[in-house]
Amino acid sequence: MGLQRILGLGSYRTAWLMLHKLRQAMVRPGRERLRGVVEVDETYWGTMESDGATGRRVLNKAMIIVAAEADGRGIGRIRMARIPDFDRKTLHCFIRESVKAGSTICTDGLNSYRELEGYVHDWKVQRHQPEGDKLLPRVHLAVSLLKRWMLGTHQGSIAHKHLDDYLNEFVFRFNRRKSASRGKLFYWLAQQSVQIDPMTYDMLTKSLDVGVG
């Protein structure tokens, strides 16, 4: 609605389509994978479970996997993606696509991370839940900032069907947070926009639920 007001557009749908086209362009084709020491963990987005589901069993929430690159004691680049489950094949596939082989992967004690080939795996068992932030501090900080952004900027109204696009936007913004020239962000985005295939409203919504969110 903000973009609609600023540009004087007569249709909310037009503004929505413009923003989602830009979000589609926020993943640079052939982008470099994370490297060095990389923390990996999972999180959720969505409403409370109605049947009292606990642990990693969810029905109403979207599952998200996050990787955060170490930069000294701080965070370097990040990667985020919505995933269908926490199975070994799913988690290993994300790591292979997001992190350069030979890097050190830091995870908690989830069994799905075991037998990770091609990486140095720093596998730690998380025995006490309150220590989670200390175990993987960078990835937990990235998750906290993501949820604050979604709840604050977007008022928590991000539907699961469009979550991937919003994750792409957050990652794009976060990885360029130290840019000395804010104007270059638009230049980079415009440059990437011409490198991806055209996207129409029907293409964005064809495989999704009815409605705009």
mmCIF file with all atom_site columns, C-alpha atoms in Angstrom:
data_model
loop_
_atom_site.group_PDB
_atom_site.id
_atom_site.type_symbol
_atom_site.label_atom_id
_atom_site.label_alt_id
_atom_site.label_comp_id
_atom_site.label_asym_id
_atom_site.label_entity_id
_atom_site.label_seq_id
_atom_site.pdbx_PDB_ins_code
_atom_site.Cartn_x
_atom_site.Cartn_y
_atom_site.Cartn_z
_atom_site.occupancy
_atom_site.B_iso_or_equiv
_atom_site.pdbx_formal_charge
_atom_site.auth_seq_id
_atom_site.auth_comp_id
_atom_site.auth_asym_id
_atom_site.auth_atom_id
_atom_site.pdbx_PDB_model_num
ATOM 1   C CA . MET A 1 1   ? 0.000  0.000   0.000   1.00 0.00 ? 1   MET A CA 1
ATOM 2   C CA . GLY A 1 2   ? 2.932  2.318   0.656   1.00 0.00 ? 2   GLY A CA 1
ATOM 3   C CA . LEU A 1 3   ? 4.278  1.795   -2.865  1.00 0.00 ? 3   LEU A CA 1
ATOM 4   C CA . GLN A 1 4   ? 0.791  2.315   -4.275  1.00 0.00 ? 4   GLN A CA 1
ATOM 5   C CA . ARG A 1 5   ? 0.545  5.692   -2.536  1.00 0.00 ? 5   ARG A CA 1
ATOM 6   C CA . ILE A 1 6   ? 4.056  6.830   -3.466  1.00 0.00 ? 6   ILE A CA 1
ATOM 7   C CA . LEU A 1 7   ? 3.679  5.988   -7.175  1.00 0.00 ? 7   LEU A CA 1
ATOM 8   C CA . GLY A 1 8   ? 0.047  7.020   -7.376  1.00 0.00 ? 8   GLY A CA 1
ATOM 9   C CA . LEU A 1 9   ? -1.037 3.634   -8.686  1.00 0.00 ? 9   LEU A CA 1
ATOM 10  C CA . GLY A 1 10  ? -4.753 2.995   -9.042  1.00 0.00 ? 10  GLY A CA 1
ATOM 11  C CA . SER A 1 11  ? -4.490 -0.695  -8.219  1.00 0.00 ? 11  SER A CA 1
ATOM 12  C CA . TYR A 1 12  ? -3.136 -2.462  -5.142  1.00 0.00 ? 12  TYR A CA 1
ATOM 13  C CA . ARG A 1 13  ? -2.634 -5.532  -7.323  1.00 0.00 ? 13  ARG A CA 1
ATOM 14  C CA . THR A 1 14  ? -0.254 -3.580  -9.592  1.00 0.00 ? 14  THR A CA 1
ATOM 15  C CA . ALA A 1 15  ? 1.860  -2.453  -6.631  1.00 0.00 ? 15  ALA A CA 1
ATOM 16  C CA . TRP A 1 16  ? 1.842  -5.986  -5.188  1.00 0.00 ? 16  TRP A CA 1
ATOM 17  C CA . LEU A 1 17  ? 2.988  -7.442  -8.506  1.00 0.00 ? 17  LEU A CA 1
ATOM 18  C CA . MET A 1 18  ? 5.799  -4.885  -8.839  1.00 0.00 ? 18  MET A CA 1
ATOM 19  C CA . LEU A 1 19  ? 7.153  -5.703  -5.390  1.00 0.00 ? 19  LEU A CA 1
ATOM 20  C CA . HIS A 1 20  ? 7.017  -9.454  -5.934  1.00 0.00 ? 20  HIS A CA 1
ATOM 21  C CA . LYS A 1 21  ? 8.786  -9.092  -9.278  1.00 0.00 ? 21  LYS A CA 1
ATOM 22  C CA . LEU A 1 22  ? 11.568 -7.221  -7.486  1.00 0.00 ? 22  LEU A CA 1
ATOM 23  C CA . ARG A 1 23  ? 11.727 -9.889  -4.793  1.00 0.00 ? 23  ARG A CA 1
ATOM 24  C CA . GLN A 1 24  ? 12.088 -12.530 -7.495  1.00 0.00 ? 24  GLN A CA 1
ATOM 25  C CA . ALA A 1 25  ? 15.159 -10.629 -8.730  1.00 0.00 ? 25  ALA A CA 1
ATOM 26  C CA . MET A 1 26  ? 16.795 -10.489 -5.309  1.00 0.00 ? 26  MET A CA 1
ATOM 27  C CA . VAL A 1 27  ? 18.418 -13.893 -5.802  1.00 0.00 ? 27  VAL A CA 1
ATOM 28  C CA . ARG A 1 28  ? 21.402 -13.284 -8.066  1.00 0.00 ? 28  ARG A CA 1
ATOM 29  C CA . PRO A 1 29  ? 21.894 -16.077 -10.624 1.00 0.00 ? 29  PRO A CA 1
ATOM 30  C CA . GLY A 1 30  ? 25.105 -17.975 -9.872  1.00 0.00 ? 30  GLY A CA 1
ATOM 31  C CA . ARG A 1 31  ? 25.674 -16.229 -6.539  1.00 0.00 ? 31  ARG A CA 1
ATOM 32  C CA . GLU A 1 32  ? 28.629 -17.413 -4.484  1.00 0.00 ? 32  GLU A CA 1
ATOM 33  C CA . ARG A 1 33  ? 27.991 -19.900 -1.718  1.00 0.00 ? 33  ARG A CA 1
ATOM 34  C CA . LEU A 1 34  ? 28.830 -19.212 1.911   1.00 0.00 ? 34  LEU A CA 1
ATOM 35  C CA . ARG A 1 35  ? 32.258 -20.352 3.081   1.00 0.00 ? 35  ARG A CA 1
ATOM 36  C CA . GLY A 1 36  ? 34.421 -20.741 6.155   1.00 0.00 ? 36  GLY A CA 1
ATOM 37  C CA . VAL A 1 37  ? 32.570 -21.451 9.389   1.00 0.00 ? 37  VAL A CA 1
ATOM 38  C CA . VAL A 1 38  ? 28.808 -21.558 8.805   1.00 0.00 ? 38  VAL A CA 1
ATOM 39  C CA . GLU A 1 39  ? 26.099 -22.109 11.418  1.00 0.00 ? 39  GLU A CA 1
ATOM 40  C CA . VAL A 1 40  ? 22.929 -23.901 10.282  1.00 0.00 ? 40  VAL A CA 1
ATOM 41  C CA . ASP A 1 41  ? 19.659 -24.275 12.163  1.00 0.00 ? 41  ASP A CA 1
ATOM 42  C CA . GLU A 1 42  ? 15.886 -24.360 11.622  1.00 0.00 ? 42  GLU A CA 1
ATOM 43  C CA . THR A 1 43  ? 13.017 -22.127 12.700  1.00 0.00 ? 43  THR A CA 1
ATOM 44  C CA . TYR A 1 44  ? 9.285  -21.692 12.095  1.00 0.00 ? 44  TYR A CA 1
ATOM 45  C CA . TRP A 1 45  ? 6.887  -19.016 10.884  1.00 0.00 ? 45  TRP A CA 1
ATOM 46  C CA . GLY A 1 46  ? 3.141  -19.006 11.458  1.00 0.00 ? 46  GLY A CA 1
ATOM 47  C CA . THR A 1 47  ? 0.359  -19.352 13.986  1.00 0.00 ? 47  THR A CA 1
ATOM 48  C CA . MET A 1 48  ? 0.277  -21.503 17.097  1.00 0.00 ? 48  MET A CA 1
ATOM 49  C CA . GLU A 1 49  ? -0.396 -25.195 16.568  1.00 0.00 ? 49  GLU A CA 1
ATOM 50  C CA . SER A 1 50  ? -4.044 -25.966 17.333  1.00 0.00 ? 50  SER A CA 1
ATOM 51  C CA . ASP A 1 51  ? -3.531 -29.595 18.377  1.00 0.00 ? 51  ASP A CA 1
ATOM 52  C CA . GLY A 1 52  ? -0.690 -28.979 20.800  1.00 0.00 ? 52  GLY A CA 1
ATOM 53  C CA . ALA A 1 53  ? 2.013  -30.213 18.428  1.00 0.00 ? 53  ALA A CA 1
ATOM 54  C CA . THR A 1 54  ? 5.455  -29.951 19.995  1.00 0.00 ? 54  THR A CA 1
ATOM 55  C CA . GLY A 1 55  ? 9.068  -30.260 18.965  1.00 0.00 ? 55  GLY A CA 1
ATOM 56  C CA . ARG A 1 56  ? 9.661  -30.323 15.235  1.00 0.00 ? 56  ARG A CA 1
ATOM 57  C CA . ARG A 1 57  ? 6.160  -31.641 14.458  1.00 0.00 ? 57  ARG A CA 1
ATOM 58  C CA . VAL A 1 58  ? 4.146  -28.796 12.898  1.00 0.00 ? 58  VAL A CA 1
ATOM 59  C CA . LEU A 1 59  ? 0.883  -28.412 11.005  1.00 0.00 ? 59  LEU A CA 1
ATOM 60  C CA . ASN A 1 60  ? 0.180  -24.671 10.801  1.00 0.00 ? 60  ASN A CA 1
ATOM 61  C CA . LYS A 1 61  ? 3.703  -23.265 10.722  1.00 0.00 ? 61  LYS A CA 1
ATOM 62  C CA . ALA A 1 62  ? 6.094  -22.953 7.796   1.00 0.00 ? 62  ALA A CA 1
ATOM 63  C CA . MET A 1 63  ? 9.515  -24.545 8.274   1.00 0.00 ? 63  MET A CA 1
ATOM 64  C CA . ILE A 1 64  ? 12.561 -22.418 7.488   1.00 0.00 ? 64  ILE A CA 1
ATOM 65  C CA . ILE A 1 65  ? 16.245 -23.325 7.399   1.00 0.00 ? 65  ILE A CA 1
ATOM 66  C CA . VAL A 1 66  ? 18.894 -20.654 7.994   1.00 0.00 ? 66  VAL A CA 1
ATOM 67  C CA . ALA A 1 67  ? 22.646 -20.554 7.400   1.00 0.00 ? 67  ALA A CA 1
ATOM 68  C CA . ALA A 1 68  ? 24.826 -17.781 8.862   1.00 0.00 ? 68  ALA A CA 1
ATOM 69  C CA . GLU A 1 69  ? 28.460 -17.269 7.903   1.00 0.00 ? 69  GLU A CA 1
ATOM 70  C CA . ALA A 1 70  ? 30.936 -16.358 10.652  1.00 0.00 ? 70  ALA A CA 1
ATOM 71  C CA . ASP A 1 71  ? 32.794 -13.051 10.254  1.00 0.00 ? 71  ASP A CA 1
ATOM 72  C CA . GLY A 1 72  ? 35.024 -12.966 13.292  1.00 0.00 ? 72  GLY A CA 1
ATOM 73  C CA . ARG A 1 73  ? 32.617 -12.788 16.223  1.00 0.00 ? 73  ARG A CA 1
ATOM 74  C CA . GLY A 1 74  ? 29.943 -11.263 13.983  1.00 0.00 ? 74  GLY A CA 1
ATOM 75  C CA . ILE A 1 75  ? 27.789 -12.421 11.074  1.00 0.00 ? 75  ILE A CA 1
ATOM 76  C CA . GLY A 1 76  ? 28.858 -12.391 7.453   1.00 0.00 ? 76  GLY A CA 1
ATOM 77  C CA . ARG A 1 77  ? 26.390 -13.403 4.759   1.00 0.00 ? 77  ARG A CA 1
ATOM 78  C CA . ILE A 1 78  ? 23.266 -15.480 5.317   1.00 0.00 ? 78  ILE A CA 1
ATOM 79  C CA . ARG A 1 79  ? 20.971 -17.799 3.370   1.00 0.00 ? 79  ARG A CA 1
ATOM 80  C CA . MET A 1 80  ? 17.356 -18.694 4.163   1.00 0.00 ? 80  MET A CA 1
ATOM 81  C CA . ALA A 1 81  ? 14.819 -21.011 2.542   1.00 0.00 ? 81  ALA A CA 1
ATOM 82  C CA . ARG A 1 82  ? 11.426 -22.517 3.260   1.00 0.00 ? 82  ARG A CA 1
ATOM 83  C CA . ILE A 1 83  ? 11.592 -26.314 3.405   1.00 0.00 ? 83  ILE A CA 1
ATOM 84  C CA . PRO A 1 84  ? 8.912  -29.043 3.414   1.00 0.00 ? 84  PRO A CA 1
ATOM 85  C CA . ASP A 1 85  ? 10.431 -31.079 6.249   1.00 0.00 ? 85  ASP A CA 1
ATOM 86  C CA . PHE A 1 86  ? 13.504 -31.606 8.406   1.00 0.00 ? 86  PHE A CA 1
ATOM 87  C CA . ASP A 1 87  ? 14.544 -34.863 6.747   1.00 0.00 ? 87  ASP A CA 1
ATOM 88  C CA . ARG A 1 88  ? 18.224 -35.557 6.108   1.00 0.00 ? 88  ARG A CA 1
ATOM 89  C CA . LYS A 1 89  ? 17.898 -35.256 2.332   1.00 0.00 ? 89  LYS A CA 1
ATOM 90  C CA . THR A 1 90  ? 16.239 -31.835 2.616   1.00 0.00 ? 90  THR A CA 1
ATOM 91  C CA . LEU A 1 91  ? 18.756 -30.370 5.064   1.00 0.00 ? 91  LEU A CA 1
ATOM 92  C CA . HIS A 1 92  ? 21.803 -31.759 3.253   1.00 0.00 ? 92  HIS A CA 1
ATOM 93  C CA . CYS A 1 93  ? 20.491 -30.424 -0.071  1.00 0.00 ? 93  CYS A CA 1
ATOM 94  C CA . PHE A 1 94  ? 20.160 -26.910 1.372   1.00 0.00 ? 94  PHE A CA 1
ATOM 95  C CA . ILE A 1 95  ? 23.701 -27.044 2.745   1.00 0.00 ? 95  ILE A CA 1
ATOM 96  C CA . ARG A 1 96  ? 25.162 -28.229 -0.561  1.00 0.00 ? 96  ARG A CA 1
ATOM 97  C CA . GLU A 1 97  ? 23.368 -25.454 -2.462  1.00 0.00 ? 97  GLU A CA 1
ATOM 98  C CA . SER A 1 98  ? 24.205 -22.716 0.050   1.00 0.00 ? 98  SER A CA 1
ATOM 99  C CA . VAL A 1 99  ? 27.658 -23.534 1.438   1.00 0.00 ? 99  VAL A CA 1
ATOM 100 C CA . LYS A 1 100 ? 30.901 -24.186 -0.396  1.00 0.00 ? 100 LYS A CA 1
ATOM 101 C CA . ALA A 1 101 ? 32.295 -27.697 0.011   1.00 0.00 ? 101 ALA A CA 1
ATOM 102 C CA . GLY A 1 102 ? 35.117 -27.959 2.534   1.00 0.00 ? 102 GLY A CA 1
ATOM 103 C CA . SER A 1 103 ? 33.585 -25.371 4.855   1.00 0.00 ? 103 SER A CA 1
ATOM 104 C CA . THR A 1 104 ? 32.939 -26.072 8.532   1.00 0.00 ? 104 THR A CA 1
ATOM 105 C CA . ILE A 1 105 ? 29.237 -26.596 9.290   1.00 0.00 ? 105 ILE A CA 1
ATOM 106 C CA . CYS A 1 106 ? 28.060 -25.984 12.875  1.00 0.00 ? 106 CYS A CA 1
ATOM 107 C CA . THR A 1 107 ? 24.717 -27.543 13.871  1.00 0.00 ? 107 THR A CA 1
ATOM 108 C CA . ASP A 1 108 ? 22.903 -28.791 16.941  1.00 0.00 ? 108 ASP A CA 1
ATOM 109 C CA . GLY A 1 109 ? 22.354 -32.467 17.690  1.00 0.00 ? 109 GLY A CA 1
ATOM 110 C CA . LEU A 1 110 ? 19.553 -33.106 15.192  1.00 0.00 ? 110 LEU A CA 1
ATOM 111 C CA . ASN A 1 111 ? 20.213 -36.511 13.626  1.00 0.00 ? 111 ASN A CA 1
ATOM 112 C CA . SER A 1 112 ? 19.250 -35.280 10.146  1.00 0.00 ? 112 SER A CA 1
ATOM 113 C CA . TYR A 1 113 ? 22.533 -33.329 9.986   1.00 0.00 ? 113 TYR A CA 1
ATOM 114 C CA . ARG A 1 114 ? 24.652 -36.417 10.538  1.00 0.00 ? 114 ARG A CA 1
ATOM 115 C CA . GLU A 1 115 ? 26.684 -38.102 7.790   1.00 0.00 ? 115 GLU A CA 1
ATOM 116 C CA . LEU A 1 116 ? 27.201 -34.774 6.042   1.00 0.00 ? 116 LEU A CA 1
ATOM 117 C CA . GLU A 1 117 ? 29.760 -35.494 3.324   1.00 0.00 ? 117 GLU A CA 1
ATOM 118 C CA . GLY A 1 118 ? 32.161 -32.959 1.840   1.00 0.00 ? 118 GLY A CA 1
ATOM 119 C CA . TYR A 1 119 ? 32.210 -30.660 4.881   1.00 0.00 ? 119 TYR A CA 1
ATOM 120 C CA . VAL A 1 120 ? 33.864 -30.425 8.271   1.00 0.00 ? 120 VAL A CA 1
ATOM 121 C CA . HIS A 1 121 ? 30.892 -30.982 10.583  1.00 0.00 ? 121 HIS A CA 1
ATOM 122 C CA . ASP A 1 122 ? 31.031 -29.411 14.046  1.00 0.00 ? 122 ASP A CA 1
ATOM 123 C CA . TRP A 1 123 ? 28.125 -31.396 15.492  1.00 0.00 ? 123 TRP A CA 1
ATOM 124 C CA . LYS A 1 124 ? 27.047 -30.439 19.023  1.00 0.00 ? 124 LYS A CA 1
ATOM 125 C CA . VAL A 1 125 ? 24.283 -31.879 21.167  1.00 0.00 ? 125 VAL A CA 1
ATOM 126 C CA . GLN A 1 126 ? 21.929 -29.258 22.580  1.00 0.00 ? 126 GLN A CA 1
ATOM 127 C CA . ARG A 1 127 ? 20.922 -30.712 25.958  1.00 0.00 ? 127 ARG A CA 1
ATOM 128 C CA . HIS A 1 128 ? 19.337 -27.596 27.447  1.00 0.00 ? 128 HIS A CA 1
ATOM 129 C CA . GLN A 1 129 ? 16.966 -25.432 25.414  1.00 0.00 ? 129 GLN A CA 1
ATOM 130 C CA . PRO A 1 130 ? 17.952 -22.119 27.109  1.00 0.00 ? 130 PRO A CA 1
ATOM 131 C CA . GLU A 1 131 ? 21.488 -22.587 25.760  1.00 0.00 ? 131 GLU A CA 1
ATOM 132 C CA . GLY A 1 132 ? 20.304 -22.590 22.130  1.00 0.00 ? 132 GLY A CA 1
ATOM 133 C CA . ASP A 1 133 ? 21.315 -18.987 21.471  1.00 0.00 ? 133 ASP A CA 1
ATOM 134 C CA . LYS A 1 134 ? 24.815 -19.645 22.842  1.00 0.00 ? 134 LYS A CA 1
ATOM 135 C CA . LEU A 1 135 ? 25.204 -22.807 20.796  1.00 0.00 ? 135 LEU A CA 1
ATOM 136 C CA . LEU A 1 136 ? 24.526 -21.127 17.421  1.00 0.00 ? 136 LEU A CA 1
ATOM 137 C CA . PRO A 1 137 ? 24.543 -17.379 18.215  1.00 0.00 ? 137 PRO A CA 1
ATOM 138 C CA . ARG A 1 138 ? 24.842 -16.017 14.668  1.00 0.00 ? 138 ARG A CA 1
ATOM 139 C CA . VAL A 1 139 ? 22.013 -18.011 13.143  1.00 0.00 ? 139 VAL A CA 1
ATOM 140 C CA . HIS A 1 140 ? 19.744 -17.282 16.125  1.00 0.00 ? 140 HIS A CA 1
ATOM 141 C CA . LEU A 1 141 ? 20.437 -13.543 15.812  1.00 0.00 ? 141 LEU A CA 1
ATOM 142 C CA . ALA A 1 142 ? 19.615 -13.687 12.092  1.00 0.00 ? 142 ALA A CA 1
ATOM 143 C CA . VAL A 1 143 ? 16.335 -15.476 12.884  1.00 0.00 ? 143 VAL A CA 1
ATOM 144 C CA . SER A 1 144 ? 15.466 -12.907 15.544  1.00 0.00 ? 144 SER A CA 1
ATOM 145 C CA . LEU A 1 145 ? 16.064 -10.030 13.121  1.00 0.00 ? 145 LEU A CA 1
ATOM 146 C CA . LEU A 1 146 ? 14.013 -11.792 10.428  1.00 0.00 ? 146 LEU A CA 1
ATOM 147 C CA . LYS A 1 147 ? 10.984 -12.215 12.676  1.00 0.00 ? 147 LYS A CA 1
ATOM 148 C CA . ARG A 1 148 ? 11.273 -8.667  13.990  1.00 0.00 ? 148 ARG A CA 1
ATOM 149 C CA . TRP A 1 149 ? 11.294 -7.409  10.389  1.00 0.00 ? 149 TRP A CA 1
ATOM 150 C CA . MET A 1 150 ? 8.305  -9.545  9.368   1.00 0.00 ? 150 MET A CA 1
ATOM 151 C CA . LEU A 1 151 ? 6.296  -8.578  12.444  1.00 0.00 ? 151 LEU A CA 1
ATOM 152 C CA . GLY A 1 152 ? 7.279  -4.911  12.356  1.00 0.00 ? 152 GLY A CA 1
ATOM 153 C CA . THR A 1 153 ? 7.565  -3.917  8.698   1.00 0.00 ? 153 THR A CA 1
ATOM 154 C CA . HIS A 1 154 ? 4.929  -6.344  7.393   1.00 0.00 ? 154 HIS A CA 1
ATOM 155 C CA . GLN A 1 155 ? 2.765  -6.547  10.528  1.00 0.00 ? 155 GLN A CA 1
ATOM 156 C CA . GLY A 1 156 ? 3.063  -10.343 10.498  1.00 0.00 ? 156 GLY A CA 1
ATOM 157 C CA . SER A 1 157 ? 0.769  -10.606 7.463   1.00 0.00 ? 157 SER A CA 1
ATOM 158 C CA . ILE A 1 158 ? 3.123  -12.727 5.351   1.00 0.00 ? 158 ILE A CA 1
ATOM 159 C CA . ALA A 1 159 ? 1.310  -15.792 4.038   1.00 0.00 ? 159 ALA A CA 1
ATOM 160 C CA . HIS A 1 160 ? 3.160  -19.109 3.743   1.00 0.00 ? 160 HIS A CA 1
ATOM 161 C CA . LYS A 1 161 ? 2.563  -19.187 -0.006  1.00 0.00 ? 161 LYS A CA 1
ATOM 162 C CA . HIS A 1 162 ? 4.673  -16.041 -0.514  1.00 0.00 ? 162 HIS A CA 1
ATOM 163 C CA . LEU A 1 163 ? 7.199  -16.642 2.263   1.00 0.00 ? 163 LEU A CA 1
ATOM 164 C CA . ASP A 1 164 ? 10.050 -17.527 -0.117  1.00 0.00 ? 164 ASP A CA 1
ATOM 165 C CA . ASP A 1 165 ? 9.915  -14.075 -1.722  1.00 0.00 ? 165 ASP A CA 1
ATOM 166 C CA . TYR A 1 166 ? 10.070 -12.309 1.645   1.00 0.00 ? 166 TYR A CA 1
ATOM 167 C CA . LEU A 1 167 ? 12.984 -14.485 2.750   1.00 0.00 ? 167 LEU A CA 1
ATOM 168 C CA . ASN A 1 168 ? 14.784 -13.494 -0.455  1.00 0.00 ? 168 ASN A CA 1
ATOM 169 C CA . GLU A 1 169 ? 14.157 -9.817  0.316   1.00 0.00 ? 169 GLU A CA 1
ATOM 170 C CA . PHE A 1 170 ? 15.441 -10.102 3.879   1.00 0.00 ? 170 PHE A CA 1
ATOM 171 C CA . VAL A 1 171 ? 18.577 -11.964 2.767   1.00 0.00 ? 171 VAL A CA 1
ATOM 172 C CA . PHE A 1 172 ? 19.205 -9.365  0.014   1.00 0.00 ? 172 PHE A CA 1
ATOM 173 C CA . ARG A 1 173 ? 18.905 -6.496  2.496   1.00 0.00 ? 173 ARG A CA 1
ATOM 174 C CA . PHE A 1 174 ? 20.895 -8.205  5.256   1.00 0.00 ? 174 PHE A CA 1
ATOM 175 C CA . ASN A 1 175 ? 23.820 -9.200  3.058   1.00 0.00 ? 175 ASN A CA 1
ATOM 176 C CA . ARG A 1 176 ? 24.145 -5.617  1.828   1.00 0.00 ? 176 ARG A CA 1
ATOM 177 C CA . ARG A 1 177 ? 23.625 -3.898  5.167   1.00 0.00 ? 177 ARG A CA 1
ATOM 178 C CA . LYS A 1 178 ? 27.208 -2.615  5.225   1.00 0.00 ? 178 LYS A CA 1
ATOM 179 C CA . SER A 1 179 ? 27.086 -1.102  1.753   1.00 0.00 ? 179 SER A CA 1
ATOM 180 C CA . ALA A 1 180 ? 28.634 2.383   1.806   1.00 0.00 ? 180 ALA A CA 1
ATOM 181 C CA . SER A 1 181 ? 26.374 3.566   -1.014  1.00 0.00 ? 181 SER A CA 1
ATOM 182 C CA . ARG A 1 182 ? 22.653 2.889   -0.537  1.00 0.00 ? 182 ARG A CA 1
ATOM 183 C CA . GLY A 1 183 ? 22.054 3.939   -4.147  1.00 0.00 ? 183 GLY A CA 1
ATOM 184 C CA . LYS A 1 184 ? 24.034 0.933   -5.330  1.00 0.00 ? 184 LYS A CA 1
ATOM 185 C CA . LEU A 1 185 ? 21.426 -1.374  -3.844  1.00 0.00 ? 185 LEU A CA 1
ATOM 186 C CA . PHE A 1 186 ? 18.899 -0.226  -6.422  1.00 0.00 ? 186 PHE A CA 1
ATOM 187 C CA . TYR A 1 187 ? 21.558 -0.459  -9.147  1.00 0.00 ? 187 TYR A CA 1
ATOM 188 C CA . TRP A 1 188 ? 22.365 -4.048  -8.179  1.00 0.00 ? 188 TRP A CA 1
ATOM 189 C CA . LEU A 1 189 ? 18.685 -4.948  -8.039  1.00 0.00 ? 189 LEU A CA 1
ATOM 190 C CA . ALA A 1 190 ? 18.015 -3.398  -11.453 1.00 0.00 ? 190 ALA A CA 1
ATOM 191 C CA . GLN A 1 191 ? 21.012 -5.283  -12.831 1.00 0.00 ? 191 GLN A CA 1
ATOM 192 C CA . GLN A 1 192 ? 19.729 -8.580  -11.468 1.00 0.00 ? 192 GLN A CA 1
ATOM 193 C CA . SER A 1 193 ? 16.205 -7.854  -12.737 1.00 0.00 ? 193 SER A CA 1
ATOM 194 C CA . VAL A 1 194 ? 17.348 -8.125  -16.340 1.00 0.00 ? 194 VAL A CA 1
ATOM 195 C CA . GLN A 1 195 ? 19.116 -11.425 -15.682 1.00 0.00 ? 195 GLN A CA 1
ATOM 196 C CA . ILE A 1 196 ? 16.018 -13.401 -14.693 1.00 0.00 ? 196 ILE A CA 1
ATOM 197 C CA . ASP A 1 197 ? 13.094 -14.653 -16.732 1.00 0.00 ? 197 ASP A CA 1
ATOM 198 C CA . PRO A 1 198 ? 9.981  -12.419 -17.023 1.00 0.00 ? 198 PRO A CA 1
ATOM 199 C CA . MET A 1 199 ? 7.356  -13.002 -14.322 1.00 0.00 ? 199 MET A CA 1
ATOM 200 C CA . THR A 1 200 ? 3.607  -12.380 -14.706 1.00 0.00 ? 200 THR A CA 1
ATOM 201 C CA . TYR A 1 201 ? 0.819  -12.221 -12.128 1.00 0.00 ? 201 TYR A CA 1
ATOM 202 C CA . ASP A 1 202 ? -0.540 -15.585 -13.288 1.00 0.00 ? 202 ASP A CA 1
ATOM 203 C CA . MET A 1 203 ? 2.900  -17.155 -12.988 1.00 0.00 ? 203 MET A CA 1
ATOM 204 C CA . LEU A 1 204 ? 3.251  -15.854 -9.433  1.00 0.00 ? 204 LEU A CA 1
ATOM 205 C CA . THR A 1 205 ? -0.141 -17.122 -8.330  1.00 0.00 ? 205 THR A CA 1
ATOM 206 C CA . LYS A 1 206 ? -0.726 -20.175 -10.557 1.00 0.00 ? 206 LYS A CA 1
ATOM 207 C CA . SER A 1 207 ? 0.676  -22.743 -8.144  1.00 0.00 ? 207 SER A CA 1
ATOM 208 C CA . LEU A 1 208 ? -0.350 -20.819 -5.046  1.00 0.00 ? 208 LEU A CA 1
ATOM 209 C CA . ASP A 1 209 ? -3.534 -20.506 -3.039  1.00 0.00 ? 209 ASP A CA 1
ATOM 210 C CA . VAL A 1 210 ? -6.179 -18.084 -4.228  1.00 0.00 ? 210 VAL A CA 1
ATOM 211 C CA . GLY A 1 211 ? -5.669 -14.516 -3.051  1.00 0.00 ? 211 GLY A CA 1
ATOM 212 C CA . VAL A 1 212 ? -2.937 -11.976 -2.539  1.00 0.00 ? 212 VAL A CA 1
ATOM 213 C CA . GLY A 1 213 ? -0.964 -11.856 0.692   1.00 0.00 ? 213 GLY A CA 1
#
